[in-house]
XYZ file of C-alpha atoms in Angstrom:
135
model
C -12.543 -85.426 67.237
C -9.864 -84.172 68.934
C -10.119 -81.697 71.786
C -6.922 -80.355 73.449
C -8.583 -80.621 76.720
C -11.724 -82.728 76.559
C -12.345 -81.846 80.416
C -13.185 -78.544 78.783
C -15.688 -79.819 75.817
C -17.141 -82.409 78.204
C -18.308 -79.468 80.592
C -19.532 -77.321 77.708
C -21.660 -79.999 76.800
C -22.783 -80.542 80.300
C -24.370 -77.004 80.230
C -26.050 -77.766 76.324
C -23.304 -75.223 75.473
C -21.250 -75.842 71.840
C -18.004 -76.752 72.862
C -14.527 -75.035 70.856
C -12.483 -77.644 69.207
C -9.521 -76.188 68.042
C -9.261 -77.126 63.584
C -5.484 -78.804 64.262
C -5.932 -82.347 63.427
C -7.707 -81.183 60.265
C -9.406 -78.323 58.794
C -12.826 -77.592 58.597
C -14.615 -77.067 54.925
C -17.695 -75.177 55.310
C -20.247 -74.896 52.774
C -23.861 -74.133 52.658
C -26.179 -76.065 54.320
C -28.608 -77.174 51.226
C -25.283 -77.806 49.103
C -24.119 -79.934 51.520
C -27.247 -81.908 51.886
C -27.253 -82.357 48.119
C -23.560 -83.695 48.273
C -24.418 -85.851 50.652
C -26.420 -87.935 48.542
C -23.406 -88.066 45.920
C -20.734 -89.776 48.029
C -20.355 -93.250 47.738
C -21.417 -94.806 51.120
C -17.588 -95.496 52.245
C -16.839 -92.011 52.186
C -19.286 -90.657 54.753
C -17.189 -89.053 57.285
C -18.021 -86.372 59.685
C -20.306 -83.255 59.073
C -21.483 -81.200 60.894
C -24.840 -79.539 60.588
C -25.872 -75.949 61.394
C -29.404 -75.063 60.417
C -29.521 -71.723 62.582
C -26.791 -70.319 60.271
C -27.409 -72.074 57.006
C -24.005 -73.898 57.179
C -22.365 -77.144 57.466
C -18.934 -78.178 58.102
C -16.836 -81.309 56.589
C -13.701 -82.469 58.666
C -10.532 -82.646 56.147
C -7.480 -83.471 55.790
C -4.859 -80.584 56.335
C -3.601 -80.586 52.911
C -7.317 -80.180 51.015
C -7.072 -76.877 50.107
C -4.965 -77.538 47.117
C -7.678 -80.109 45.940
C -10.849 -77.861 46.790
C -8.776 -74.542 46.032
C -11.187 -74.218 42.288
C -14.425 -75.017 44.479
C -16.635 -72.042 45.211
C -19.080 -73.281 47.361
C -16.062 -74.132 49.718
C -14.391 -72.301 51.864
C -11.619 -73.847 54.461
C -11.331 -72.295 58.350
C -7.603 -71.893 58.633
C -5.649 -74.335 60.943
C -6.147 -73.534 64.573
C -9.284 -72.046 63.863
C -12.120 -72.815 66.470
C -14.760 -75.076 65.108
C -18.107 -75.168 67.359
C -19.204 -78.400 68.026
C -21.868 -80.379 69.611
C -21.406 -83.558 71.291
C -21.252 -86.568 69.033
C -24.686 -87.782 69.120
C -26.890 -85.110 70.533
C -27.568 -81.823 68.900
C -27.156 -78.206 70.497
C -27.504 -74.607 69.950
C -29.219 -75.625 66.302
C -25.665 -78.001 65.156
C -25.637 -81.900 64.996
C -23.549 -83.797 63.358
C -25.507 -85.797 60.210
C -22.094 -88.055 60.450
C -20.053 -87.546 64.045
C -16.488 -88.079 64.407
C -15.752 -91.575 66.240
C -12.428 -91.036 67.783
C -11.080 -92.856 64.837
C -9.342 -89.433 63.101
C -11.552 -90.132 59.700
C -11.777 -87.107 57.404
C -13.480 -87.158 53.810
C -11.322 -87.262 50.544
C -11.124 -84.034 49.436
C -11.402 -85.447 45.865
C -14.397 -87.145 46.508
C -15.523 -83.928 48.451
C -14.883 -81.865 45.368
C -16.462 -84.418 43.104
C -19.768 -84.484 45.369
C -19.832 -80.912 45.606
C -21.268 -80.927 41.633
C -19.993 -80.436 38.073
C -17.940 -77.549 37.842
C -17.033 -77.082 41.090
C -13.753 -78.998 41.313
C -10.122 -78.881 38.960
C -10.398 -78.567 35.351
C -8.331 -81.168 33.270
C -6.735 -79.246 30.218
C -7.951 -80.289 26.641
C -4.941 -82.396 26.135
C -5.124 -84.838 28.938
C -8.150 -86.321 26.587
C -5.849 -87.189 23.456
């Protein structure tokens, strides 16, 4: 994850207070807690990346890449914080204020495919192929 000043998040943290992390280096896709449990347990194993968890407010949070709204743009259940939105985050592995990350972000920048995101999410919830790309 990527804090503009991690002085800042550290201290937050220090008080068990959520710290602000600016949605720059990717955008946030938040969906509904259950439905993102559920999709969990569709993604292949090597694309578990970061999500965040929020069971005070029935929510969770996947980090994406910063052009996956064209890809999730025909999912319902998704809906992406625009770019320099504030996402509030707990420390990597510790939980506060009711959010913890089921997968935290290791410093390494990883964000989940939006395809596979979309796929995950159930049938029907990503792109439509016309009639025609099947022959």
């Amino acid at each position: 994850m990527s804090a503009p000043r991690p002085e800042l998040a550290h201290d937050s943290w220090a008080r068990s207070k959520l710290a602000a992390i600016p949605c720059t280096q990717w955008l946030a896709a938040k969906v509904q807690l259950q439905t993102a449990l559920q999709a969990v347990q569709r993604l292949p194993e090597h694309e578990q990346a970061p999500l965040l968890l929020d069971i005070k407010s029935d929510s969770a949070w996947w980090l994406v890449p910063h052009d996956a709204a064209e890809q999730l743009a025909d999912v319902s259940s998704v809906t992406l914080l625009p770019l320099g939105s504030p996402l509030h985050c707990p420390p990597a592995r510790r939980a506060v204020g009711g959010r913890v990350w089921l997968v935290g972000p290791d410093g390494s920048g990883r964000v989940i495919d939006p395809v596979y995101l979309a796929a995950a999410l159930g049938p029907g919830s990503g792109p439509r192929l016309p009639a025609e790309a099947f022959g």
